[in-house]
PDB file of C-alpha atoms in Angstrom:
ATOM      1  CA  SER S   1     -83.349-183.110 -90.482  1.00 82.00           C
ATOM      2  CA  SER S   2     -79.706-184.060 -90.133  1.00 89.00           C
ATOM      3  CA  ASP S   3     -76.135-182.984 -90.854  1.00 95.00           C
ATOM      4  CA  LEU S   4     -73.148-185.330 -90.977  1.00 95.00           C
ATOM      5  CA  GLU S   5     -69.493-184.350 -90.493  1.00 96.00           C
ATOM      6  CA  TRP S   6     -66.767-186.513 -92.036  1.00 97.00           C
ATOM      7  CA  SER S   7     -63.034-186.657 -91.356  1.00 97.00           C
ATOM      8  CA  GLY S   8     -60.541-188.893 -93.154  1.00 96.00           C
ATOM      9  CA  GLY S   9     -63.327-190.772 -94.934  1.00 95.00           C
ATOM     10  CA  ARG S  10     -65.108-191.654 -91.678  1.00 97.00           C
ATOM     11  CA  ALA S  11     -68.195-190.219 -90.023  1.00 97.00           C
ATOM     12  CA  LYS S  12     -67.233-188.063 -87.051  1.00 98.00           C
ATOM     13  CA  THR S  13     -70.479-186.505 -85.783  1.00 97.00           C
ATOM     14  CA  ALA S  14     -74.077-186.107 -86.859  1.00 97.00           C
ATOM     15  CA  THR S  15     -76.601-183.503 -85.782  1.00 97.00           C
ATOM     16  CA  LEU S  16     -80.234-184.618 -85.719  1.00 96.00           C
ATOM     17  CA  ARG S  17     -83.188-182.252 -85.301  1.00 97.00           C
ATOM     18  CA  ALA S  18     -86.398-184.017 -84.282  1.00 96.00           C
ATOM     19  CA  GLY S  19     -89.415-182.602 -86.108  1.00 96.00           C
ATOM     20  CA  ARG S  20     -91.701-184.845 -84.043  1.00 97.00           C
ATOM     21  CA  ASP S  21     -91.521-187.379 -81.234  1.00 98.00           C
ATOM     22  CA  VAL S  22     -90.079-190.501 -82.813  1.00 96.00           C
ATOM     23  CA  ALA S  23     -88.464-193.847 -82.039  1.00 97.00           C
ATOM     24  CA  LEU S  24     -85.239-193.677 -84.043  1.00 95.00           C
ATOM     25  CA  ARG S  25     -83.193-196.576 -85.402  1.00 96.00           C
ATOM     26  CA  LEU S  26     -79.745-195.476 -86.496  1.00 96.00           C
ATOM     27  CA  ALA S  27     -77.099-197.561 -88.259  1.00 96.00           C
ATOM     28  CA  PRO S  28     -73.446-196.473 -88.323  1.00 96.00           C
ATOM     29  CA  PRO S  29     -71.401-196.441 -91.531  1.00 95.00           C
ATOM     30  CA  ALA S  30     -69.620-199.710 -92.354  1.00 94.00           C
ATOM     31  CA  GLY S  31     -66.663-200.356 -90.062  1.00 95.00           C
ATOM     32  CA  GLN S  32     -67.788-197.802 -87.462  1.00 96.00           C
ATOM     33  CA  LYS S  33     -69.950-197.765 -84.368  1.00 95.00           C
ATOM     34  CA  ILE S  34     -72.133-195.238 -82.597  1.00 96.00           C
ATOM     35  CA  LEU S  35     -70.388-194.083 -79.440  1.00 96.00           C
ATOM     36  CA  SER S  36     -73.022-191.765 -77.971  1.00 97.00           C
ATOM     37  CA  LEU S  37     -76.183-189.729 -78.480  1.00 97.00           C
ATOM     38  CA  SER S  38     -76.768-186.548 -76.478  1.00 97.00           C
ATOM     39  CA  ASN S  39     -79.186-183.651 -76.485  1.00 96.00           C
ATOM     40  CA  GLY S  40     -76.632-181.059 -75.403  1.00 87.00           C
ATOM     41  CA  ARG S  41     -77.490-181.383 -71.723  1.00 86.00           C
ATOM     42  CA  ARG S  42     -77.373-185.113 -71.140  1.00 95.00           C
ATOM     43  CA  SER S  43     -76.716-188.476 -72.727  1.00 97.00           C
ATOM     44  CA  VAL S  44     -79.698-190.199 -74.297  1.00 96.00           C
ATOM     45  CA  PRO S  45     -80.083-193.917 -73.493  1.00 95.00           C
ATOM     46  CA  LEU S  46     -79.353-196.168 -76.470  1.00 96.00           C
ATOM     47  CA  THR S  47     -80.587-199.692 -77.040  1.00 96.00           C
ATOM     48  CA  LYS S  48     -78.004-201.609 -79.056  1.00 94.00           C
ATOM     49  CA  GLY S  49     -79.187-204.115 -81.621  1.00 92.00           C
ATOM     50  CA  GLU S  50     -77.615-206.307 -84.254  1.00 81.00           C
ATOM     51  CA  ASP S  51     -74.929-204.998 -86.616  1.00 84.00           C
ATOM     52  CA  GLY S  52     -74.326-201.882 -84.524  1.00 90.00           C
ATOM     53  CA  VAL S  53     -77.822-200.481 -85.060  1.00 95.00           C
ATOM     54  CA  VAL S  54     -79.037-198.444 -82.075  1.00 97.00           C
ATOM     55  CA  SER S  55     -82.517-197.296 -81.059  1.00 97.00           C
ATOM     56  CA  ALA S  56     -83.486-194.228 -79.051  1.00 97.00           C
ATOM     57  CA  SER S  57     -86.508-192.038 -78.405  1.00 97.00           C
ATOM     58  CA  LEU S  58     -86.258-188.479 -79.738  1.00 97.00           C
ATOM     59  CA  THR S  59     -88.417-185.558 -78.590  1.00 96.00           C
ATOM     60  CA  GLN S  60     -89.936-183.033 -80.984  1.00 97.00           C
ATOM     61  CA  GLY S  61     -88.040-179.750 -81.175  1.00 96.00           C
ATOM     62  CA  THR S  62     -84.843-181.144 -79.650  1.00 96.00           C
ATOM     63  CA  THR S  63     -81.433-181.186 -81.350  1.00 97.00           C
ATOM     64  CA  TYR S  64     -79.220-184.243 -80.797  1.00 97.00           C
ATOM     65  CA  SER S  65     -75.559-184.970 -81.415  1.00 97.00           C
ATOM     66  CA  VAL S  66     -74.334-188.414 -82.462  1.00 97.00           C
ATOM     67  CA  ALA S  67     -70.657-189.390 -82.030  1.00 97.00           C
ATOM     68  CA  PHE S  68     -69.157-192.127 -84.195  1.00 97.00           C
ATOM     69  CA  GLY S  69     -66.017-194.177 -83.634  1.00 96.00           C
TER      70      GLY S  69
END
């Protein structure tokens, strides 16, 4: 599941809760980029693709925070 926080018409942060182990592909809103992904204790490595899309591996039962810029 996920929650998204907006400020001034732009995405600020998103909270992702992994219901299973998954390879995630995440695209930022138009005109923004994904700055970071963390699990509360450490940064999660991101693989950057075309058009700002990033990929990462999420672990079941873990909550992640995404920062947008």
